[in-house]
Short mmCIF file of C-alpha atoms in Angstrom, two decimals:
data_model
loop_
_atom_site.label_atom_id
_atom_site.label_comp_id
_atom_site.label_asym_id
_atom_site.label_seq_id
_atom_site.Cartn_x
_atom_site.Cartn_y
_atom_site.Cartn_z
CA UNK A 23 11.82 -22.58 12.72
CA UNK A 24 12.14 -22.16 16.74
CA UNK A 25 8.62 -23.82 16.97
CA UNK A 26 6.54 -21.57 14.31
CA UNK A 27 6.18 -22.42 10.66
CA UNK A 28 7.41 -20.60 8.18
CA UNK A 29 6.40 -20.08 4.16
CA UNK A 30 8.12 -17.79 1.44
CA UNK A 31 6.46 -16.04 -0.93
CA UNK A 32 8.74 -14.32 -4.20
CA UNK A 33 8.35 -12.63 -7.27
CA UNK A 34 9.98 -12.82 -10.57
CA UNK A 35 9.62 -11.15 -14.01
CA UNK A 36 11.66 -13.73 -16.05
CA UNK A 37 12.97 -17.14 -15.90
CA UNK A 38 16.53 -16.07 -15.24
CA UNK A 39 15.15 -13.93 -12.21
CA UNK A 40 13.33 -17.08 -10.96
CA UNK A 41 16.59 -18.98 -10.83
CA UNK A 42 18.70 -16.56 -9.36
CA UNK A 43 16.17 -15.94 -6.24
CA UNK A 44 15.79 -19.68 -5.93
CA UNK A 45 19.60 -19.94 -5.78
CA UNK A 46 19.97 -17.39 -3.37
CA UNK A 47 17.44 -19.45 -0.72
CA UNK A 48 19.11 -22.65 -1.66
CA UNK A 49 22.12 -21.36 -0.84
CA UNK A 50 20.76 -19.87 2.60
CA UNK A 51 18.90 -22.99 3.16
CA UNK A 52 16.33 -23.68 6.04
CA UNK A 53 18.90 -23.83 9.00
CA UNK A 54 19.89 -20.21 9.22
CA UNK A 55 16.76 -17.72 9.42
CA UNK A 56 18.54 -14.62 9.12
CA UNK A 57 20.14 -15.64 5.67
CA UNK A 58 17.18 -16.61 4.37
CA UNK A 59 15.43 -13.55 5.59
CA UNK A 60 18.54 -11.59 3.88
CA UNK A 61 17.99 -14.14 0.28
CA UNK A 62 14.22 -13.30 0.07
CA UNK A 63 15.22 -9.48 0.22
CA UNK A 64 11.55 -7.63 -1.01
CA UNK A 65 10.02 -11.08 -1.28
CA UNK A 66 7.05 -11.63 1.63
CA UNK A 67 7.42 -13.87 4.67
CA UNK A 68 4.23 -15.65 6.10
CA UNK A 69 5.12 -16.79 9.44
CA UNK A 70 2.37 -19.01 10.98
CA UNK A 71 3.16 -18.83 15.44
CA UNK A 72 4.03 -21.97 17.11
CA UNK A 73 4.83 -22.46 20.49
CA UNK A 74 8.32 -20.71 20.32
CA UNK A 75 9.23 -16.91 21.06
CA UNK A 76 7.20 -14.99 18.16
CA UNK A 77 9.02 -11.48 18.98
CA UNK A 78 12.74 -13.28 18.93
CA UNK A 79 11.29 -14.95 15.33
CA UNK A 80 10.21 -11.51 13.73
CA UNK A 81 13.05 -10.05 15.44
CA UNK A 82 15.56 -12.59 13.14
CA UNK A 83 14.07 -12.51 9.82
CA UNK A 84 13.87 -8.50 9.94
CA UNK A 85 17.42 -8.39 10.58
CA UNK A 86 18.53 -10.82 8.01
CA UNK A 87 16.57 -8.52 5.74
CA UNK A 88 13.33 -9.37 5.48
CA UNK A 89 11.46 -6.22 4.70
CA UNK A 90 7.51 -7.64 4.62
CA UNK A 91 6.24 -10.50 7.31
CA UNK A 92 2.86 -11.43 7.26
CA UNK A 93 1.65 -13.21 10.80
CA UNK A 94 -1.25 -16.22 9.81
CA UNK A 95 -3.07 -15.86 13.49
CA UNK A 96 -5.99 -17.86 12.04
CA UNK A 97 -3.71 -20.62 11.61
CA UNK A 98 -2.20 -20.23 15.05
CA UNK A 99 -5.62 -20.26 16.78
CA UNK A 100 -6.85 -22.99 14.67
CA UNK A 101 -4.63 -25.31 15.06
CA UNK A 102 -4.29 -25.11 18.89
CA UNK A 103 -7.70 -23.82 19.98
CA UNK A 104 -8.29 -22.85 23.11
CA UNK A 105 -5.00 -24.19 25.26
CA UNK A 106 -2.37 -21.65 23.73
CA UNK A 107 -4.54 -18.63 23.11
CA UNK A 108 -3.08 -16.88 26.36
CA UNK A 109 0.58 -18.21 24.90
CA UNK A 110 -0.51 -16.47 21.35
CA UNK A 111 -1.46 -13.48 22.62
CA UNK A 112 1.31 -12.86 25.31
CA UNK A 113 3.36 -12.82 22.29
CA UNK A 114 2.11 -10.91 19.88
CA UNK A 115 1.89 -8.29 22.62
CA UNK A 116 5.20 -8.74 23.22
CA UNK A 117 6.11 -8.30 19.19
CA UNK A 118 3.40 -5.22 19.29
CA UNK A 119 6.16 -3.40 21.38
CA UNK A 120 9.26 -4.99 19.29
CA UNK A 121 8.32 -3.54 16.23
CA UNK A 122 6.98 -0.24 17.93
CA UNK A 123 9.99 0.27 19.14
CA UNK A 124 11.99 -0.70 15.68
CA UNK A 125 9.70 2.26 13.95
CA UNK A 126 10.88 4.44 16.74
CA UNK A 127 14.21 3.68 15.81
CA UNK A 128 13.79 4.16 11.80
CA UNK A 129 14.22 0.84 11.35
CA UNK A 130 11.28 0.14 9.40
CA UNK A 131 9.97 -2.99 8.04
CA UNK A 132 6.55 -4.18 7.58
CA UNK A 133 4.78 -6.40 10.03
CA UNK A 134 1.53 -7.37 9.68
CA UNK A 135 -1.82 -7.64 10.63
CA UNK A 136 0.28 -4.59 12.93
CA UNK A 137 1.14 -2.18 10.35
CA UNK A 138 -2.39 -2.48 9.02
CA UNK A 139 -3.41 -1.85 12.10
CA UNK A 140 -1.37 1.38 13.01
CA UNK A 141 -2.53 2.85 9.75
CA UNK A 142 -6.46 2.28 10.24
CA UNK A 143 -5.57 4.28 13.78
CA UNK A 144 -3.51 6.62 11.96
CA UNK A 145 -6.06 7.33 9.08
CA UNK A 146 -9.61 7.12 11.62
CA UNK A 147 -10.64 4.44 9.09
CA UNK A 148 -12.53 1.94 10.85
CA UNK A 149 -12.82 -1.89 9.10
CA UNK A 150 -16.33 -3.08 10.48
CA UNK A 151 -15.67 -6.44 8.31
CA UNK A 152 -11.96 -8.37 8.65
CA UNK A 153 -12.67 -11.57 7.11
CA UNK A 154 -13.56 -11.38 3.67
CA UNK A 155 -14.30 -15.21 3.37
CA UNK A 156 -16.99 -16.25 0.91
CA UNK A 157 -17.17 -12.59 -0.61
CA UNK A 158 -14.61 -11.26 -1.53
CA UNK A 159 -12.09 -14.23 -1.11
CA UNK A 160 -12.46 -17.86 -1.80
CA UNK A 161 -9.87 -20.50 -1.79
CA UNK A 162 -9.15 -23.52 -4.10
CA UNK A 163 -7.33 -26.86 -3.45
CA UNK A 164 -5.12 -29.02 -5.74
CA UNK A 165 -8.28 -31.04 -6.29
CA UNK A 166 -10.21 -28.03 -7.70
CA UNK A 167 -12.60 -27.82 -4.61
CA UNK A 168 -13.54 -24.26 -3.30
CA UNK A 169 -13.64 -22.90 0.01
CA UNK A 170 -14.89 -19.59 1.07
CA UNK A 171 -10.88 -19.30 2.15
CA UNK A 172 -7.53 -20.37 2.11
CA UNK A 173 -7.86 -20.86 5.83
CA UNK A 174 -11.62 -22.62 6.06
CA UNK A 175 -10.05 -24.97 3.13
CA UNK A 176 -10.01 -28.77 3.74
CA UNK A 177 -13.10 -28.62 5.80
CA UNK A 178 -15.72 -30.46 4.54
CA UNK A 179 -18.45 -28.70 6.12
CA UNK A 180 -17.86 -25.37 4.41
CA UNK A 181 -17.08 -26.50 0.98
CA UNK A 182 -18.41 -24.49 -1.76
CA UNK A 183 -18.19 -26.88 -4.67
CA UNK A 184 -15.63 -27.71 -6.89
CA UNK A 185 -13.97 -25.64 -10.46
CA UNK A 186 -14.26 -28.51 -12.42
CA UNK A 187 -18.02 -29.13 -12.41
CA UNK A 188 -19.01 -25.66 -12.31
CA UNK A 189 -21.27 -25.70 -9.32
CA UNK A 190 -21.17 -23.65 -6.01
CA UNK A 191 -23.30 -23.96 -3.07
CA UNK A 192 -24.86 -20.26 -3.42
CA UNK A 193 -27.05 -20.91 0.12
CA UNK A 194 -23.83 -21.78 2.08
CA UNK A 195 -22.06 -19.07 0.46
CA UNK A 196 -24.98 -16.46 1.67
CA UNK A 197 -24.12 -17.81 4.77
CA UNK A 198 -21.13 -15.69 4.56
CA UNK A 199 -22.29 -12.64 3.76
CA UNK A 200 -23.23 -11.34 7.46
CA UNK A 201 -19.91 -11.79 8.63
CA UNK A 202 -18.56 -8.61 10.79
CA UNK A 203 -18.60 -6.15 13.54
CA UNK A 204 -22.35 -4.70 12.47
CA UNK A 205 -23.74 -8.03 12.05
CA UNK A 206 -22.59 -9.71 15.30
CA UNK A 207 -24.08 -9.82 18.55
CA UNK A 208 -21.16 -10.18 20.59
CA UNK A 209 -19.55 -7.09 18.70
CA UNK A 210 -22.11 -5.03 18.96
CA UNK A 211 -21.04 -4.33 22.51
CA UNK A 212 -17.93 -4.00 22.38
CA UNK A 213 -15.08 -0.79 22.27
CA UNK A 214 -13.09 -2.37 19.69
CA UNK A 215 -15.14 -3.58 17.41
CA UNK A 216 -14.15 -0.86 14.63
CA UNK A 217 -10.55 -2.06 15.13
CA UNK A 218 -10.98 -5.85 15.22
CA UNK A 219 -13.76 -6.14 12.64
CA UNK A 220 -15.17 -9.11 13.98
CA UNK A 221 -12.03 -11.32 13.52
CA UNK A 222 -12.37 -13.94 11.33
CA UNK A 223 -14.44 -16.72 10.43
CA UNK A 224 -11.79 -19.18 10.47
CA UNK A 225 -11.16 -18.52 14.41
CA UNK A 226 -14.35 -18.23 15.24
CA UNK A 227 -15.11 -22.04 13.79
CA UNK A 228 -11.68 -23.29 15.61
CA UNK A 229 -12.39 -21.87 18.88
CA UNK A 230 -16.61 -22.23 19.02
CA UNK A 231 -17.74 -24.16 16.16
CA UNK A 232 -19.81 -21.47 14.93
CA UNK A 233 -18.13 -18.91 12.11
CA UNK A 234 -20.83 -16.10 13.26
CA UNK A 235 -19.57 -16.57 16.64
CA UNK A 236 -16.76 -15.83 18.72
CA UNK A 237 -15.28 -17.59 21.39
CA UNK A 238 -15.28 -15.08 24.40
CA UNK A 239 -11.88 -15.94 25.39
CA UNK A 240 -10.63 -15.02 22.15
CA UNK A 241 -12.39 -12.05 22.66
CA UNK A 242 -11.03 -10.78 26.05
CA UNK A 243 -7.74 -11.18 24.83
CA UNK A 244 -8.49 -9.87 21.33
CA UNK A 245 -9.80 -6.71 22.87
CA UNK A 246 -5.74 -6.88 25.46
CA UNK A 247 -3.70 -7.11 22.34
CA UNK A 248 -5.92 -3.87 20.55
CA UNK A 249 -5.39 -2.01 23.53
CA UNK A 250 -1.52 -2.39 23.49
CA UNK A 251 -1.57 -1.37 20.27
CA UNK A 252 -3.41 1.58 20.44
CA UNK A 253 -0.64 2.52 23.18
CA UNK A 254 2.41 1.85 20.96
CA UNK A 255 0.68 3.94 18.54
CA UNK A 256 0.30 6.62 20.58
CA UNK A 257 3.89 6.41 21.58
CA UNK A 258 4.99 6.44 17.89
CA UNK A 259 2.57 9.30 16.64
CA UNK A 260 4.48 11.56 19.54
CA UNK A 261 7.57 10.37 17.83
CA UNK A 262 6.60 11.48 14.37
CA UNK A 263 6.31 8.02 12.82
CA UNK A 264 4.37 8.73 9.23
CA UNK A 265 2.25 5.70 9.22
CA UNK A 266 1.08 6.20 5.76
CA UNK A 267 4.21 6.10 3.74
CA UNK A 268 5.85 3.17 6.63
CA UNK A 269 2.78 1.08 5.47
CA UNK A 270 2.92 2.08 1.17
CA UNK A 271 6.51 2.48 0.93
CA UNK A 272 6.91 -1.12 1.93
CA UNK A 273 3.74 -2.63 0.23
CA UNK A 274 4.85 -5.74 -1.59
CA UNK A 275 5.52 -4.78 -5.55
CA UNK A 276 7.64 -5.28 -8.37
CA UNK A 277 10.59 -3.66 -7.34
CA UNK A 278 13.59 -3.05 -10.27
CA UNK A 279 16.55 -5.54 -10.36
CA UNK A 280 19.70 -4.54 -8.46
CA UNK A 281 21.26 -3.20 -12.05
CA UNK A 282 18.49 -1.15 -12.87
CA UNK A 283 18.30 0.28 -8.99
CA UNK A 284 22.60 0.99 -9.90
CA UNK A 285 22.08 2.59 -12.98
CA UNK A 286 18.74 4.89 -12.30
CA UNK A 287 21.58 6.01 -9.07
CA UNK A 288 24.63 6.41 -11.19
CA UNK A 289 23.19 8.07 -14.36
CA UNK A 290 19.26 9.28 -14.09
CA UNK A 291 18.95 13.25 -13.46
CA UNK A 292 15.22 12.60 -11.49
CA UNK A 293 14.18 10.49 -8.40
CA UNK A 294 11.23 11.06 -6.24
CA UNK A 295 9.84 11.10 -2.70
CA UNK A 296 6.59 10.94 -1.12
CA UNK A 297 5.47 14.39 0.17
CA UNK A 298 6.69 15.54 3.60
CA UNK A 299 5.08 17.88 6.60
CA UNK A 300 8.27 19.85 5.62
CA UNK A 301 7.72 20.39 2.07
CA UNK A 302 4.32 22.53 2.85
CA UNK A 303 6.65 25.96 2.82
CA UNK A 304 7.82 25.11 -1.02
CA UNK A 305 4.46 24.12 -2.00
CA UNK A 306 2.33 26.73 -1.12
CA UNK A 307 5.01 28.87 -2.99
CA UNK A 308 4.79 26.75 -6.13
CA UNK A 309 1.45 26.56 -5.95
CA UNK A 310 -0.11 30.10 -5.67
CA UNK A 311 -0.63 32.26 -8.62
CA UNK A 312 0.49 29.24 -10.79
CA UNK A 313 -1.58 28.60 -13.70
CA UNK A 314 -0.17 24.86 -14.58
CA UNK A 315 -2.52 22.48 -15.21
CA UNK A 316 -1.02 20.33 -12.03
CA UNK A 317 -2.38 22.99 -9.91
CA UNK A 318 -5.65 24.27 -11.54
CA UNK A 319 -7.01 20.79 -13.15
CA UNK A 320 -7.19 18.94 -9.41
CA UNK A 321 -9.63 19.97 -7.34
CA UNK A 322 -8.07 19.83 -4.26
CA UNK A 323 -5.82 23.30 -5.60
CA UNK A 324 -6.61 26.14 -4.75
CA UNK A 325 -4.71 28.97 -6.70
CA UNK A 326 -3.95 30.81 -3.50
CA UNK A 327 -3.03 28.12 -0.96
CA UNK A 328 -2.01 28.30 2.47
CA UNK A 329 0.86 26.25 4.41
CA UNK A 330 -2.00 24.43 7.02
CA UNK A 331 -3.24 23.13 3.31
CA UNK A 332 -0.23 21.64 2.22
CA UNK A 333 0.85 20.19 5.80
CA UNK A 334 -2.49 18.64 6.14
CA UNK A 335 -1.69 17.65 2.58
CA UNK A 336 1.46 15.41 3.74
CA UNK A 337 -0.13 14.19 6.93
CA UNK A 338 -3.02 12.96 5.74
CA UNK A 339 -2.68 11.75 1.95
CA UNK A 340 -5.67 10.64 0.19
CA UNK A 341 -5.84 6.77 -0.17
CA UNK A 342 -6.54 6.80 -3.97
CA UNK A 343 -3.84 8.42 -5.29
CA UNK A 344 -0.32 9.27 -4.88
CA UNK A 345 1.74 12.61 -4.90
CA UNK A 346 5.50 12.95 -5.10
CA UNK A 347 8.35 15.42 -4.80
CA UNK A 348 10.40 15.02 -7.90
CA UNK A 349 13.90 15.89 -6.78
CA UNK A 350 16.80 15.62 -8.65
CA UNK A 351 20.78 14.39 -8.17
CA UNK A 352 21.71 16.98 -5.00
CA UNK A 353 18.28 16.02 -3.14
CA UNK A 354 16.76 19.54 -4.05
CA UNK A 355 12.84 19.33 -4.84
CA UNK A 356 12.87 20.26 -8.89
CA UNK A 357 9.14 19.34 -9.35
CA UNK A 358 5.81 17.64 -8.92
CA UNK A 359 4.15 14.27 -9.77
CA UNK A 360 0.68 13.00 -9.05
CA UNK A 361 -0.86 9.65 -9.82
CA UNK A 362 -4.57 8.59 -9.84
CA UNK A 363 -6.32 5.64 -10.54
CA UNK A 364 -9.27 5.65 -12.83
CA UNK A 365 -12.19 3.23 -12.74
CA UNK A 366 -11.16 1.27 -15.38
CA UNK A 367 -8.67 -1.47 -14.65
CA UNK A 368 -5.02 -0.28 -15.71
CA UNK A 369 -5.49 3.63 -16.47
CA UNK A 370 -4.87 6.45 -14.23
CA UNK A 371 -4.41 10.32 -14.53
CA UNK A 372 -1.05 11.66 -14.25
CA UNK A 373 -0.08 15.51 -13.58
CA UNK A 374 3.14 16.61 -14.02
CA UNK A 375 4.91 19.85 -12.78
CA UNK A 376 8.80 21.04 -12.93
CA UNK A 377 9.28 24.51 -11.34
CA UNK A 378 11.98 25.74 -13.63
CA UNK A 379 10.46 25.35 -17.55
CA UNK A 380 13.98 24.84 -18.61
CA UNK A 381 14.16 21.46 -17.26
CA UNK A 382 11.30 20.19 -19.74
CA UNK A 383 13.61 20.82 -22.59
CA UNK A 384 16.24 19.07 -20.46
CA UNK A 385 17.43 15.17 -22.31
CA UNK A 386 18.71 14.05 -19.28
CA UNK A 387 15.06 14.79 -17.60
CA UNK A 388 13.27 13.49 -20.28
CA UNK A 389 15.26 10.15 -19.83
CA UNK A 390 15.13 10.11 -16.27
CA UNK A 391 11.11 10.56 -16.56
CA UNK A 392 10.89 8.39 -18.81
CA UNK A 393 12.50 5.27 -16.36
CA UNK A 394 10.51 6.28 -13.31
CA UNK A 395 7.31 6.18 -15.08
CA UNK A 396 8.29 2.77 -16.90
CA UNK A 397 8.76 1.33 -13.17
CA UNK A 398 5.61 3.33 -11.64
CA UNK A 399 3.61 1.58 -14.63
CA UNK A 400 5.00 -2.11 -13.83
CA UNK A 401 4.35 -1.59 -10.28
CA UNK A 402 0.65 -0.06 -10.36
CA UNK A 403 -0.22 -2.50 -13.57
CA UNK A 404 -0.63 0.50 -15.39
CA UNK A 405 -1.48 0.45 -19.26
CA UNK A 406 -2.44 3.95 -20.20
CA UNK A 407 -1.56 7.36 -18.36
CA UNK A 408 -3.76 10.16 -19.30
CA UNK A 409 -2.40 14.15 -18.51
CA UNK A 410 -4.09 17.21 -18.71
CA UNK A 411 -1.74 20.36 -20.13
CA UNK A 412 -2.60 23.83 -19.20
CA UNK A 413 -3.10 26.64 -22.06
CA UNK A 414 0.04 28.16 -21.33
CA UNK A 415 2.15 25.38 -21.04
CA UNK A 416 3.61 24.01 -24.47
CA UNK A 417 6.93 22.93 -22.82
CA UNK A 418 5.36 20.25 -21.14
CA UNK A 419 3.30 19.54 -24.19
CA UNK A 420 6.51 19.00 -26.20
CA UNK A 421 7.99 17.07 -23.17
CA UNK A 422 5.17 14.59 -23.02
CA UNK A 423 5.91 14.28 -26.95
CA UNK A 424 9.44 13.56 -26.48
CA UNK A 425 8.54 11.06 -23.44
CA UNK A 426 6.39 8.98 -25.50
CA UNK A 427 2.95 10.79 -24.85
CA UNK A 428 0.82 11.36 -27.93
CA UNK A 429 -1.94 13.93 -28.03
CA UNK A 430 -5.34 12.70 -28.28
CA UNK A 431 -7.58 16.12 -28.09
CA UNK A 432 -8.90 18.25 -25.74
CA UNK A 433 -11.22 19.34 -23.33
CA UNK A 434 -12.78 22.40 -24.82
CA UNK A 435 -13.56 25.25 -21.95
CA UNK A 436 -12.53 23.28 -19.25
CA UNK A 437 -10.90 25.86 -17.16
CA UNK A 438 -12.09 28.88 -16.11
CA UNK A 439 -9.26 31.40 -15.27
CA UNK A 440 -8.78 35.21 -15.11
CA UNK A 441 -12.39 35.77 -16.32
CA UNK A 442 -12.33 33.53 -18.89
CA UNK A 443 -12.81 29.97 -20.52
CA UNK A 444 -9.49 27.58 -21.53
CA UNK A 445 -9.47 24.54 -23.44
CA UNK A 446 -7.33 21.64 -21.54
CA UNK A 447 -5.09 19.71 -23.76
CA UNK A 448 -5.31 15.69 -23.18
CA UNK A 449 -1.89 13.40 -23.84
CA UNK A 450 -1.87 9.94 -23.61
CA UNK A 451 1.15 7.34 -22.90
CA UNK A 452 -0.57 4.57 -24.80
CA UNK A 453 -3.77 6.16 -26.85
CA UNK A 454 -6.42 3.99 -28.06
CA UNK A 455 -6.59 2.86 -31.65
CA UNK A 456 -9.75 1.14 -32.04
#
């Protein structure tokens, strides 16, 4: 593929599904990268860079369709070393400004380790570890051996043991531990080392022999490419570009079948949106003097809230859960939905608002709901919603009845509220029996 490799990655929920996408690539085959790009549709592309044009190969499989592309730089570096790094680099600055300029335009696809990147900037969250070899990643081979990860694996020197006998080298894997921008030397020193992270292991061993150290010409350039991407970014925050919801929106998930994405359009009375900088008027309206559990059971509410809240609210969304305009067939906001994980693996907290109480009584809501939570749940890997209900609000108790919800007690004086205690009503979607 014009001098890079390429390597598709697909999902499917069902045999049928599993022939039907591997059709669809057949059928494109290997010679035409756009087509394939188009067959793949919300699968994931890794492309590993080459020697040919990398901006001119991103630039083809986003507009055959290709909606996530995942660049393996540790495979580029490794397998050429030293002689191409100036090549490498000189193009991923030069797909930097490609896809800058494709967000700029609303066309908006997901490249990364790029997107990644304009979010950290986006967010002020800096990554002082990139590599998570040995710790929180490790790699295994057809022949069961394990490697601290997928790109350290074949090499000898770094093997970890093997899944068959049980054993791993816990010394060598210790060894991996220190890896990062705060446990570096050479990082220590320098301005981008919250942004680069230390690089990776994998790199580091191609380029100098040593994982804990990095080859100064990698470095230099490293620190070239940041820069340019700081100054895209720049460019695109002055343009409005929401890096948050570019980055989620087009996260990698289970994503419905073309029927079900037909019918939900055709015949469902709900959809739903992320939050916007423009929706902080309506919210702060919804939200004052409102004594719904949505508002007064989540402690970022405030009972009288003010429009800088709410805008700050859409700019900056928190990174553990997720809030949504529910809106329904004409586009017009109708409601509210917020999800949060819990600590325990596949359960979350879900609160649920509709501004006119009519609409909980509603069939054609309570089968729309009912669809858009089914997808939310195969898409997080959620097993069990949990939702508070205010004192006041029975319609939504009897909606969450009629939705599948079953009430599993309460929280007894949990709100406080015009000078006095309230219990808080608990419904679950899948209570436990044991």
């Amino acid at each position: 593929f014009e001098g890079h490799t390429l390597t598709v990655f697909g999902e499917a929920s069902n045999e049928k599904e599993l022939d039907g996408t591997l059709d669809s690539l057949r059928k494109a085959g290997t010679e035409n990268a756009g087509r394939l790009g188009k067959a793949l549709g919300a699968g994931r592309v890794l492309l590993s860079p080459g020697r040919g044009n990398l901006k001119d190969a991103v630039a083809v499989l986003e507009k055959g369709g290709a909606r996530t592309i995942e660049l393996d730089l540790d495979a580029a570096f490794g397998a050429d070393g030293d002689a191409l790094l100036e090549e490498h680099f000189d193009g991923l600055r030069e797909t930097v400004r490609y896809y800058a300029e494709r967000l700029r335009s609303k066309h908006y696809f997901r490249l990364e380790p790029i997107a990644g990147l304009f979010k950290r900037i986006y967010e002020g969250a800096p990554i002082t570890r990139y590599d998570p070899a040995g710790v929180n990643a490790l790699a295994v081979d057809a022949d069961g051996s394990i490697y601290p990860s997928r790109a350290l694996s074949g090499m000898e020197v770094v093997r970890l043991g093997n899944v068959h006998d049980g054993g791993l080298d816990e010394v060598l894997m210790r060894s991996f531990e220190d890896l990062g921008a705060l446990t570096t030397p050479a990082c220590l020193r320098c301005w981008a080392r919250n942004l680069c992270g230390g690089g990776s292991a994998a790199t580091h061993r191609a380029l100098s022999g040593n994982v804990h150290a990095p080859f100064p010409a990698w470095c230099e350039r490293q620190r070239t490419w940041l820069e340019g991407c700081v100054a895209s970014f720049n460019l695109l925050s002055m343009a409005g570009v929401n890096f948050t919801r570019v980055h989620e929106n087009l996260a990698p998930s289970g994503r419905p079948s073309l029927f079900t994405m037909v019918k939900a359009a055709t015949s469902l009375r709900l959809s739903m949106r992320a939050i916007e900088e423009g929706d902080a008027e309506l919210l702060t309206k919804w939200e004052n003097w409102n004594e719904s559990a949505y508002f007064l059971t989540h402690e970022s509410s405030m009972f009288m809230a003010t429009r800088y809240d709410r805008e700050m609210d859409a700019l900056h969304p928190r990174t553990f859960e997720q809030e949504f305009i529910l809106t329904g067939r004409a586009g017009a906001p109708v409601g509210l939905l917020r999800i949060r994980p819990d600590r325990l693996p596949g359960c979350a907290t879900l609160w649920l608002y509709f501004h006119d109480p009519a609409l909980y009584a509603a069939e054609s809501v309570r089968r729309s709901f009912r669809f858009l939570l089914d997808q939310a749940k195969k898409q997080q890997a959620l097993r069990r919603l949990l939702v508070p209900v205010g004192p006041k609000e029975d319609a939504l108790a009897e909606f969450l009845s009629s939705t599948g919800f079953e009430y599993i007690g309460m929280q007894r004086e949990a709100l406080y509220l015009h000078g006095a205690y309230h219990n808080v009503r608990l419904y679950s979607s899948n209570p436990l029996r044991e």
